[in-house]
Amino acid sequence: IGGVFIGRDDIDRPTSRINRNARARGPRRPRNAYANTGRAVIFAIDAGVRKCGIALFDEKGILQGAYTVHNPDRLNRNVWAWRAMVDAVYSSIIAADLIVIETMQNDGRVITDALDVQIVCGMIIGRAPCEVITYTPRQWKGQTPKAVTIARIKRDLTPAELDRIDKKATHDAYDAIGIGRYHLNKND
């Protein structure tokens, strides 16, 4: 990929099963996601090939919203699916001063799955209109299981912040919240 994006129409792909009419399910932002400032200062992203978690924080470090963005290309697991996921993520990002994103670490997973996620991370970083900071899961949560991580995040949020999490948010959105809170606490 090397920083060059090839348009879908630039390559003849007669065997492709991509649905050209597929659209992202839209950003699942709560209605009050930008109530305090009208914009988010920090976007935290837990990247994936099929879905990404997004958390938005204002200039005071207060959670303004968290949601999951789903990939509109559910059939493919290749460059077209990666690009569709990145397009879906960026369709939900408004002006930001900083993007904080989780990158992969070698944890015994099937290497092709980890590489797919890392490629999506790289594509998100490559399109970033602002500064980007990356963290590995080991840096921000260690070896903590998902259920424990989610319980700790919920415990640490205020009731107002909990209300700003989309009801259909997956564990990816909670990981994005954790990544963002880790960055904010580290830089206090």
Coordinates of N, CA, C and O in Angstrom, one line a residue:
I1 N 0.8 -1.2 0.0 CA 0.0 0.0 0.0 C 0.9 1.2 0.0 O 0.6 2.1 -0.7
G2 N 1.9 1.3 0.8 CA 2.9 2.3 0.8 C 2.4 3.8 0.7 O 3.0 4.6 0.0
G3 N 1.3 4.1 1.3 CA 0.8 5.5 1.3 C 0.1 5.9 0.1 O -0.4 7.0 0.0
V4 N 0.0 5.0 -0.9 CA -0.8 5.3 -2.1 C -2.1 4.6 -2.1 O -2.2 3.4 -1.9
F5 N -3.2 5.4 -2.2 CA -4.5 4.7 -2.2 C -4.9 4.5 -3.6 O -4.9 5.5 -4.4
I6 N -5.3 3.3 -3.9 CA -5.8 3.0 -5.3 C -7.3 3.0 -5.2 O -7.9 2.3 -4.4
G7 N -8.0 3.7 -6.1 CA -9.4 3.8 -6.1 C -10.0 2.4 -6.6 O -9.4 1.7 -7.3
R8 N -11.2 2.1 -6.2 CA -11.9 0.9 -6.6 C -12.0 0.8 -8.1 O -12.0 -0.3 -8.6
D9 N -12.1 1.9 -8.8 CA -12.3 1.8 -10.2 C -11.0 1.8 -11.0 O -10.9 1.7 -12.2
D10 N -9.9 1.9 -10.3 CA -8.5 1.9 -10.9 C -8.1 0.5 -11.3 O -7.1 0.3 -12.0
I11 N -8.7 -0.6 -10.7 CA -8.2 -1.9 -10.9 C -9.4 -2.7 -11.4 O -10.5 -2.7 -10.8
D12 N -9.2 -3.6 -12.4 CA -10.3 -4.4 -12.9 C -10.3 -5.6 -11.9 O -9.4 -6.4 -11.8
R13 N -11.5 -5.8 -11.3 CA -11.6 -6.9 -10.3 C -12.9 -7.7 -10.7 O -13.9 -7.6 -10.0
P14 N -12.8 -8.5 -11.7 CA -14.1 -9.2 -12.2 C -14.6 -10.2 -11.1 O -15.7 -10.5 -11.1
T15 N -13.7 -10.7 -10.3 CA -14.2 -11.7 -9.3 C -14.6 -11.1 -8.0 O -14.9 -11.8 -7.0
S16 N -14.5 -9.8 -7.8 CA -14.8 -9.2 -6.6 C -16.3 -9.4 -6.2 O -17.2 -9.3 -7.0
R17 N -16.5 -9.6 -4.9 CA -17.9 -9.7 -4.4 C -18.3 -8.5 -3.6 O -19.3 -8.6 -2.9
I18 N -17.6 -7.4 -3.7 CA -17.9 -6.3 -2.9 C -19.2 -5.7 -3.3 O -19.5 -5.6 -4.5
N19 N -19.9 -5.2 -2.4 CA -21.2 -4.6 -2.7 C -20.9 -3.1 -2.8 O -20.7 -2.4 -1.8
R20 N -20.9 -2.6 -4.0 CA -20.6 -1.2 -4.3 C -21.6 -0.3 -3.7 O -21.3 0.9 -3.5
N21 N -22.8 -0.8 -3.4 CA -23.8 0.1 -2.8 C -23.8 0.0 -1.2 O -24.6 0.6 -0.6
A22 N -22.8 -0.8 -0.7 CA -22.7 -0.9 0.8 C -22.4 0.4 1.4 O -21.6 1.2 0.9
R23 N -23.0 0.7 2.5 CA -22.7 2.0 3.2 C -22.5 1.7 4.6 O -23.0 0.7 5.1
A24 N -21.6 2.5 5.2 CA -21.4 2.3 6.6 C -22.7 2.5 7.3 O -23.6 3.3 6.9
R25 N -22.9 1.8 8.4 CA -24.2 2.0 9.2 C -24.2 3.3 9.9 O -25.0 3.5 10.8
G26 N -23.4 4.2 9.4 CA -23.4 5.5 10.0 C -22.7 5.6 11.4 O -22.7 4.6 12.0
P27 N -22.2 6.7 11.7 CA -21.7 6.8 13.1 C -22.8 6.7 14.1 O -23.8 7.3 14.0
R28 N -22.5 5.8 15.1 CA -23.5 5.6 16.1 C -23.2 6.5 17.3 O -22.9 6.1 18.4
R29 N -23.3 7.8 17.0 CA -23.0 8.8 18.0 C -24.3 9.1 18.8 O -25.3 9.3 18.2
P30 N -24.2 9.1 20.1 CA -25.3 9.5 20.9 C -25.7 11.0 20.5 O -24.8 11.7 20.1
R31 N -27.0 11.3 20.7 CA -27.4 12.7 20.3 C -26.6 13.7 21.0 O -26.4 14.8 20.5
N32 N -26.2 13.5 22.2 CA -25.5 14.5 23.0 C -24.0 14.3 23.0 O -23.3 14.8 23.8
A33 N -23.5 13.7 21.9 CA -22.1 13.4 21.9 C -21.2 14.6 22.0 O -20.1 14.6 22.5
Y34 N -21.6 15.8 21.4 CA -20.8 16.9 21.4 C -21.4 18.1 22.2 O -21.2 19.2 21.9
A35 N -22.2 17.7 23.2 CA -23.0 18.7 23.9 C -22.1 19.8 24.5 O -22.5 21.0 24.5
N36 N -21.0 19.5 25.1 CA -20.2 20.5 25.8 C -19.5 21.5 24.9 O -19.4 22.7 25.2
T37 N -18.9 21.0 23.8 CA -18.0 21.8 23.0 C -18.3 22.0 21.6 O -17.8 22.8 20.9
G38 N -19.2 21.1 21.0 CA -19.5 21.1 19.6 C -18.4 20.4 18.8 O -18.6 20.2 17.6
R39 N -17.3 19.9 19.4 CA -16.3 19.2 18.7 C -15.6 18.3 19.7 O -15.5 18.6 20.9
A40 N -14.9 17.3 19.2 CA -14.1 16.5 20.1 C -12.7 16.9 19.9 O -12.3 17.2 18.8
V41 N -11.9 16.9 20.9 CA -10.5 17.2 20.8 C -9.7 15.9 20.6 O -8.7 15.9 19.8
I42 N -10.0 14.8 21.3 CA -9.3 13.6 21.1 C -10.3 12.5 20.7 O -11.4 12.3 21.2
F43 N -9.9 11.8 19.6 CA -10.6 10.6 19.1 C -9.7 9.4 19.5 O -8.6 9.4 19.1
A44 N -10.3 8.5 20.2 CA -9.6 7.2 20.6 C -10.2 6.1 19.7 O -11.4 6.1 19.6
I45 N -9.3 5.3 19.1 CA -9.8 4.3 18.2 C -9.2 2.9 18.6 O -8.0 2.8 18.7
D46 N -10.1 1.9 18.7 CA -9.7 0.5 18.8 C -10.0 -0.1 17.4 O -11.2 -0.3 17.1
A47 N -9.0 -0.2 16.6 CA -9.2 -0.6 15.2 C -9.4 -2.1 15.0 O -8.9 -2.9 15.8
G48 N -10.1 -2.4 14.0 CA -10.4 -3.8 13.6 C -10.8 -3.9 12.2 O -11.0 -2.8 11.5
V49 N -10.8 -5.0 11.6 CA -11.2 -5.2 10.2 C -12.7 -5.2 10.0 O -13.2 -4.6 9.1
R50 N -13.4 -5.7 10.9 CA -14.9 -5.8 10.8 C -15.6 -4.7 11.6 O -16.7 -4.3 11.2
K51 N -15.0 -4.2 12.7 CA -15.6 -3.1 13.4 C -14.5 -2.4 14.2 O -13.5 -3.0 14.5
C52 N -14.8 -1.1 14.4 CA -13.8 -0.3 15.2 C -14.6 0.4 16.3 O -15.7 0.9 16.1
G53 N -14.0 0.5 17.5 CA -14.6 1.3 18.6 C -14.0 2.7 18.5 O -12.8 2.9 18.2
I54 N -14.9 3.7 18.8 CA -14.5 5.1 18.7 C -15.0 5.7 20.0 O -16.1 5.5 20.5
A55 N -14.1 6.5 20.6 CA -14.4 7.3 21.8 C -14.0 8.7 21.6 O -12.9 9.0 21.1
L56 N -14.8 9.7 22.0 CA -14.5 11.1 21.8 C -14.4 11.8 23.2 O -15.2 11.6 24.0
F57 N -13.4 12.6 23.3 CA -13.1 13.3 24.5 C -13.0 14.8 24.2 O -12.4 15.1 23.2
D58 N -13.5 15.6 25.1 CA -13.4 17.1 24.9 C -12.1 17.6 25.5 O -11.2 16.8 26.0
E59 N -11.9 18.9 25.5 CA -10.6 19.5 25.9 C -10.4 19.3 27.4 O -9.2 19.4 27.9
K60 N -11.4 18.9 28.2 CA -11.2 18.7 29.6 C -11.0 17.2 29.9 O -10.9 16.8 31.1
G61 N -11.0 16.4 28.9 CA -10.8 14.9 29.1 C -12.1 14.2 29.4 O -12.1 13.1 29.9
I62 N -13.2 14.8 29.2 CA -14.5 14.2 29.6 C -15.1 13.5 28.4 O -15.0 14.0 27.2
L63 N -15.5 12.2 28.6 CA -16.0 11.4 27.5 C -17.3 12.1 26.9 O -18.2 12.4 27.7
Q64 N -17.3 12.3 25.6 CA -18.4 13.0 25.0 C -19.3 12.0 24.2 O -20.4 12.3 23.8
G65 N -18.7 10.8 23.9 CA -19.5 9.8 23.2 C -18.6 8.6 22.9 O -17.4 8.7 22.8
A66 N -19.2 7.4 22.8 CA -18.5 6.2 22.4 C -19.5 5.3 21.6 O -20.6 5.2 22.0
Y67 N -19.0 4.8 20.5 CA -19.8 4.0 19.7 C -19.0 3.0 18.9 O -17.7 3.1 18.9
T68 N -19.6 2.1 18.1 CA -18.9 1.2 17.3 C -19.3 1.5 15.8 O -20.4 1.7 15.5
V69 N -18.3 1.5 15.0 CA -18.5 1.7 13.6 C -18.2 0.3 12.9 O -17.2 -0.4 13.2
H70 N -19.2 -0.2 12.1 CA -19.1 -1.5 11.5 C -18.7 -1.3 10.0 O -19.0 -0.3 9.3
N71 N -17.9 -2.3 9.5 CA -17.4 -2.3 8.2 C -18.6 -2.6 7.2 O -19.3 -3.6 7.4
P72 N -18.9 -1.8 6.2 CA -20.0 -2.1 5.3 C -19.6 -3.2 4.4 O -20.6 -3.8 3.8
D73 N -18.4 -3.6 4.2 CA -18.0 -4.7 3.4 C -17.8 -5.9 4.2 O -16.8 -6.2 4.8
R74 N -18.9 -6.7 4.3 CA -18.9 -7.9 5.2 C -18.4 -9.2 4.5 O -18.2 -10.2 5.1
L75 N -18.2 -9.1 3.1 CA -17.8 -10.3 2.4 C -16.3 -10.5 2.2 O -15.9 -11.6 2.2
N76 N -15.6 -9.4 2.1 CA -14.2 -9.6 1.7 C -13.3 -9.4 2.9 O -13.6 -8.8 3.9
R77 N -12.1 -10.0 2.8 CA -11.1 -9.8 3.9 C -9.8 -9.5 3.1 O -8.8 -10.3 3.1
N78 N -9.7 -8.3 2.5 CA -8.6 -7.9 1.6 C -8.5 -6.4 1.6 O -9.2 -5.7 2.4
V79 N -7.7 -5.9 0.7 CA -7.5 -4.4 0.7 C -8.8 -3.6 0.5 O -8.9 -2.5 1.1
W80 N -9.8 -4.2 -0.1 CA -11.1 -3.5 -0.3 C -11.8 -3.4 1.0 O -12.5 -2.4 1.3
A81 N -11.8 -4.5 1.8 CA -12.4 -4.5 3.1 C -11.7 -3.5 4.0 O -12.3 -2.8 4.8
W82 N -10.4 -3.5 4.0 CA -9.6 -2.6 4.8 C -10.0 -1.2 4.5 O -10.2 -0.4 5.4
R83 N -10.0 -0.9 3.2 CA -10.3 0.5 2.8 C -11.8 0.9 3.2 O -12.0 2.0 3.7
A84 N -12.7 0.0 3.1 CA -14.1 0.2 3.5 C -14.2 0.5 5.0 O -14.9 1.4 5.4
M85 N -13.4 -0.2 5.8 CA -13.4 0.1 7.2 C -12.8 1.4 7.5 O -13.4 2.2 8.3
V86 N -11.7 1.8 6.9 CA -11.1 3.1 7.1 C -12.1 4.2 6.7 O -12.3 5.2 7.4
D87 N -12.8 4.0 5.5 CA -13.8 5.0 5.1 C -14.9 5.2 6.1 O -15.3 6.3 6.4
A88 N -15.3 4.1 6.7 CA -16.4 4.1 7.7 C -15.9 4.8 8.9 O -16.7 5.6 9.5
V89 N -14.7 4.6 9.3 CA -14.2 5.3 10.5 C -14.1 6.8 10.2 O -14.6 7.6 11.0
Y90 N -13.6 7.2 9.1 CA -13.4 8.6 8.8 C -14.7 9.3 8.5 O -14.8 10.5 8.7
S91 N -15.8 8.6 8.1 CA -17.1 9.2 8.0 C -17.6 9.6 9.3 O -18.6 10.4 9.4
S92 N -17.1 9.1 10.4 CA -17.6 9.4 11.7 C -16.7 10.4 12.5 O -17.1 10.8 13.6
I93 N -15.6 10.7 12.0 CA -14.7 11.6 12.7 C -14.9 13.0 12.2 O -14.8 13.3 11.0
I94 N -15.1 13.9 13.2 CA -15.2 15.3 13.0 C -13.8 15.9 13.3 O -12.9 15.2 13.5
A95 N -13.7 17.2 13.3 CA -12.4 17.9 13.6 C -11.9 17.4 14.9 O -12.6 17.3 15.9
A96 N -10.6 17.0 14.9 CA -9.9 16.6 16.1 C -8.5 17.1 16.2 O -7.9 17.4 15.2
D97 N -8.0 17.3 17.4 CA -6.6 17.7 17.6 C -5.7 16.5 17.7 O -4.5 16.7 17.4
L98 N -6.2 15.4 18.1 CA -5.4 14.2 18.3 C -6.2 13.0 18.1 O -7.3 12.9 18.5
I99 N -5.5 12.0 17.5 CA -6.1 10.6 17.4 C -5.2 9.7 18.2 O -4.0 9.7 18.0
V100 N -5.8 8.9 19.1 CA -5.1 7.9 19.9 C -5.6 6.6 19.4 O -6.8 6.4 19.4
I101 N -4.7 5.7 19.0 CA -5.1 4.4 18.4 C -4.3 3.3 18.9 O -3.2 3.4 19.2
E102 N -5.0 2.1 19.1 CA -4.4 0.9 19.6 C -3.8 0.2 18.3 O -4.4 0.0 17.3
T103 N -2.5 -0.2 18.5 CA -1.8 -1.0 17.4 C -1.7 -2.4 17.9 O -1.8 -2.6 19.1
M104 N -1.4 -3.3 17.1 CA -1.3 -4.7 17.4 C 0.0 -5.0 18.1 O 1.0 -4.3 18.0
Q105 N 0.0 -6.1 18.9 CA 1.1 -6.7 19.5 C 1.1 -8.2 19.2 O 0.0 -8.7 18.9
N106 N 2.2 -8.8 19.2 CA 2.3 -10.3 19.0 C 1.9 -11.0 20.2 O 2.6 -11.0 21.2
D107 N 0.7 -11.6 20.2 CA 0.1 -12.2 21.4 C -0.3 -13.7 21.1 O -1.2 -14.2 21.9
G108 N 0.2 -14.3 20.1 CA -0.1 -15.7 19.9 C -1.3 -15.8 18.9 O -1.7 -17.0 18.6
R109 N -1.9 -14.8 18.5 CA -3.0 -14.8 17.6 C -2.5 -15.3 16.2 O -1.3 -15.2 15.9
V110 N -3.4 -15.8 15.3 CA -3.1 -16.1 14.0 C -2.5 -14.8 13.3 O -3.1 -13.8 13.4
I111 N -1.3 -14.9 12.8 CA -0.5 -13.8 12.3 C -1.3 -13.0 11.2 O -1.2 -11.8 11.2
T112 N -2.0 -13.7 10.4 CA -2.7 -13.0 9.3 C -3.8 -12.1 9.8 O -4.0 -11.0 9.3
D113 N -4.5 -12.5 10.9 CA -5.5 -11.7 11.5 C -4.9 -10.4 12.1 O -5.4 -9.3 12.0
A114 N -3.8 -10.6 12.8 CA -3.1 -9.4 13.4 C -2.6 -8.5 12.3 O -2.6 -7.3 12.5
L115 N -2.1 -9.0 11.2 CA -1.6 -8.2 10.1 C -2.7 -7.4 9.5 O -2.6 -6.2 9.2
D116 N -3.9 -8.1 9.3 CA -5.0 -7.4 8.8 C -5.4 -6.1 9.6 O -5.6 -5.0 9.1
V117 N -5.4 -6.3 10.9 CA -5.8 -5.2 11.8 C -4.7 -4.2 11.8 O -5.0 -3.0 11.8
Q118 N -3.4 -4.6 11.7 CA -2.3 -3.6 11.7 C -2.4 -2.8 10.4 O -2.1 -1.6 10.4
I119 N -2.8 -3.4 9.3 CA -2.9 -2.7 8.1 C -4.0 -1.6 8.2 O -3.9 -0.5 7.7
V120 N -5.2 -2.0 8.8 CA -6.2 -1.0 9.0 C -5.7 0.1 9.8 O -6.0 1.3 9.6
C121 N -5.0 -0.2 10.9 CA -4.4 0.9 11.8 C -3.5 1.8 10.9 O -3.6 3.0 11.1
G122 N -2.7 1.2 10.1 CA -1.8 2.0 9.3 C -2.5 2.9 8.3 O -2.1 4.1 8.1
M123 N -3.6 2.4 7.8 CA -4.4 3.2 6.8 C -5.1 4.3 7.5 O -5.2 5.4 7.0
I124 N -5.6 4.1 8.8 CA -6.2 5.1 9.6 C -5.2 6.2 9.9 O -5.4 7.4 9.7
I125 N -4.0 5.8 10.3 CA -2.9 6.7 10.7 C -2.5 7.5 9.4 O -2.3 8.7 9.5
G126 N -2.4 6.8 8.3 CA -2.0 7.5 7.1 C -2.9 8.6 6.6 O -2.5 9.5 5.9
R127 N -4.2 8.5 6.9 CA -5.2 9.5 6.5 C -5.5 10.5 7.6 O -6.3 11.4 7.4
A128 N -4.8 10.4 8.7 CA -5.1 11.3 9.9 C -4.8 12.7 9.5 O -3.7 13.0 9.1
P129 N -5.8 13.6 9.8 CA -5.6 15.0 9.6 C -4.9 15.8 10.7 O -4.9 17.0 10.8
C130 N -4.4 15.0 11.7 CA -3.9 15.6 12.9 C -2.8 14.7 13.5 O -2.5 13.6 12.9
E131 N -2.3 15.0 14.6 CA -1.3 14.2 15.3 C -1.9 12.8 15.7 O -3.1 12.8 16.1
V132 N -1.1 11.8 15.7 CA -1.5 10.4 16.1 C -0.6 9.9 17.1 O 0.7 10.0 16.9
I133 N -1.1 9.3 18.1 CA -0.3 8.6 19.1 C -0.8 7.1 19.2 O -2.0 6.9 19.2
T134 N 0.1 6.2 19.2 CA -0.3 4.8 19.3 C 0.1 4.1 20.6 O 1.1 4.5 21.2
Y135 N -0.7 3.2 21.0 CA -0.4 2.3 22.2 C -0.8 0.9 21.9 O -1.7 0.6 21.1
T136 N 0.0 0.0 22.4 CA -0.4 -1.4 22.3 C -1.3 -1.8 23.5 O -1.3 -1.1 24.5
P137 N -2.0 -2.9 23.3 CA -2.9 -3.4 24.4 C -2.1 -3.5 25.7 O -2.5 -3.2 26.8
R138 N -0.9 -4.1 25.6 CA 0.0 -4.3 26.8 C 0.3 -3.0 27.5 O 0.3 -3.0 28.8
Q139 N 0.4 -1.9 26.8 CA 0.7 -0.6 27.4 C -0.5 -0.1 28.2 O -0.3 0.5 29.3
W140 N -1.7 -0.2 27.7 CA -2.8 0.5 28.4 C -3.6 -0.4 29.3 O -4.3 0.0 30.2
K141 N -3.6 -1.8 29.0 CA -4.4 -2.6 29.9 C -3.7 -3.9 30.4 O -4.3 -4.7 31.1
G142 N -2.5 -4.1 29.9 CA -1.8 -5.3 30.3 C -2.5 -6.6 29.7 O -3.0 -6.6 28.6
Q143 N -2.7 -7.6 30.6 CA -3.3 -8.8 30.2 C -4.7 -9.0 30.8 O -5.2 -10.1 30.9
T144 N -5.3 -7.8 31.1 CA -6.6 -7.9 31.7 C -7.7 -8.4 30.7 O -7.8 -7.9 29.6
P145 N -8.5 -9.3 31.2 CA -9.6 -9.8 30.3 C -10.6 -8.8 29.9 O -10.8 -7.8 30.7
K146 N -11.3 -9.0 28.8 CA -12.2 -8.0 28.3 C -13.3 -7.6 29.3 O -13.6 -6.4 29.5
A147 N -13.9 -8.6 30.0 CA -15.0 -8.4 30.9 C -14.5 -7.5 32.1 O -15.2 -6.6 32.6
V148 N -13.3 -7.8 32.6 CA -12.7 -7.0 33.7 C -12.4 -5.6 33.2 O -12.7 -4.6 33.9
T149 N -11.9 -5.4 32.0 CA -11.6 -4.1 31.5 C -12.9 -3.3 31.3 O -12.9 -2.1 31.8
I150 N -13.9 -3.9 30.8 CA -15.2 -3.1 30.6 C -15.8 -2.7 32.0 O -16.2 -1.6 32.2
A151 N -15.7 -3.6 33.0 CA -16.2 -3.3 34.3 C -15.5 -2.2 35.0 O -16.1 -1.3 35.6
R152 N -14.1 -2.2 34.8 CA -13.3 -1.1 35.4 C -13.6 0.2 34.7 O -13.7 1.3 35.4
I153 N -13.8 0.2 33.4 CA -14.1 1.5 32.7 C -15.5 2.0 33.1 O -15.6 3.2 33.4
K154 N -16.5 1.1 33.2 CA -17.8 1.6 33.7 C -17.7 2.1 35.1 O -18.4 3.1 35.4
R155 N -16.9 1.5 35.9 CA -16.8 1.9 37.3 C -16.2 3.3 37.4 O -16.6 4.1 38.3
D156 N -15.3 3.6 36.5 CA -14.5 4.9 36.6 C -15.2 6.1 35.9 O -14.8 7.2 36.1
L157 N -16.3 5.8 35.1 CA -17.0 6.9 34.4 C -18.1 7.5 35.3 O -18.7 6.8 36.1
T158 N -18.4 8.7 35.0 CA -19.5 9.4 35.7 C -20.8 8.9 35.1 O -20.8 8.4 34.0
P159 N -21.9 9.1 35.8 CA -23.2 8.8 35.2 C -23.5 9.5 33.9 O -24.0 8.9 32.9
A160 N -23.1 10.8 33.8 CA -23.3 11.5 32.6 C -22.4 10.9 31.4 O -22.9 10.8 30.3
E161 N -21.2 10.5 31.7 CA -20.4 9.8 30.7 C -20.9 8.5 30.3 O -20.9 8.2 29.1
L162 N -21.4 7.7 31.2 CA -22.1 6.4 30.9 C -23.2 6.6 30.0 O -23.5 5.8 29.1
D163 N -24.0 7.7 30.2 CA -25.2 8.0 29.3 C -24.8 8.3 27.9 O -25.6 8.2 26.9
R164 N -23.5 8.7 27.7 CA -23.0 9.1 26.3 C -22.5 7.9 25.5 O -22.1 8.1 24.4
I165 N -22.5 6.7 26.1 CA -22.1 5.5 25.4 C -23.3 4.9 24.7 O -24.3 4.7 25.3
D166 N -23.1 4.7 23.4 CA -24.2 4.2 22.6 C -24.6 2.8 23.2 O -23.8 2.0 23.6
K167 N -25.9 2.6 23.2 CA -26.5 1.4 23.8 C -26.0 0.1 23.0 O -26.0 -1.0 23.6
K168 N -25.7 0.3 21.8 CA -25.3 -0.9 21.0 C -23.8 -1.0 20.8 O -23.2 -1.7 20.0
A169 N -23.0 -0.2 21.7 CA -21.6 -0.2 21.6 C -21.1 -1.6 22.0 O -21.5 -2.3 22.9
T170 N -20.1 -2.1 21.3 CA -19.4 -3.4 21.5 C -18.2 -3.1 22.4 O -17.9 -2.0 22.8
H171 N -17.5 -4.2 22.8 CA -16.3 -4.1 23.6 C -15.3 -3.2 22.9 O -14.4 -2.7 23.6
D172 N -15.3 -3.1 21.6 CA -14.4 -2.2 20.9 C -14.5 -0.8 21.4 O -13.5 -0.1 21.5
A173 N -15.8 -0.3 21.5 CA -16.0 1.0 22.0 C -15.4 1.2 23.4 O -14.8 2.3 23.7
Y174 N -15.6 0.2 24.3 CA -15.1 0.3 25.6 C -13.5 0.3 25.6 O -12.9 1.0 26.4
D175 N -13.0 -0.5 24.7 CA -11.5 -0.4 24.6 C -11.0 1.0 24.1 O -10.0 1.5 24.6
A176 N -11.8 1.6 23.2 CA -11.4 2.9 22.7 C -11.5 3.9 23.9 O -10.6 4.8 24.1
I177 N -12.5 3.8 24.8 CA -12.6 4.6 26.0 C -11.4 4.4 26.9 O -10.7 5.3 27.3
G178 N -11.0 3.1 27.0 CA -9.8 2.8 27.9 C -8.5 3.4 27.3 O -7.7 3.9 28.0
I179 N -8.4 3.3 26.0 CA -7.2 3.8 25.3 C -7.1 5.3 25.5 O -6.1 5.9 25.9
G180 N -8.3 6.0 25.3 CA -8.3 7.5 25.5 C -8.1 7.9 26.9 O -7.3 8.8 27.2
R181 N -8.7 7.2 27.9 CA -8.5 7.5 29.3 C -7.0 7.2 29.7 O -6.4 8.0 30.5
Y182 N -6.4 6.2 29.2 CA -5.0 5.9 29.5 C -4.1 7.1 29.0 O -3.3 7.6 29.7
H183 N -4.4 7.5 27.8 CA -3.6 8.6 27.2 C -3.8 9.9 28.1 O -2.8 10.6 28.4
L184 N -5.0 10.2 28.4 CA -5.3 11.4 29.2 C -4.7 11.3 30.6 O -4.1 12.3 31.1
N185 N -4.7 10.2 31.3 CA -4.1 10.0 32.6 C -2.6 10.0 32.5 O -2.0 10.5 33.4
K186 N -2.1 9.5 31.5 CA -0.6 9.5 31.3 C -0.1 10.9 31.1 O 1.1 11.2 31.5
N187 N -0.8 11.7 30.5 CA -0.4 13.1 30.1 C -0.9 14.2 31.1 O -0.9 15.3 30.7
D188 N -1.4 13.8 32.2 CA -1.9 14.8 33.2 C -0.8 15.5 33.9 O 0.3 15.1 34.1

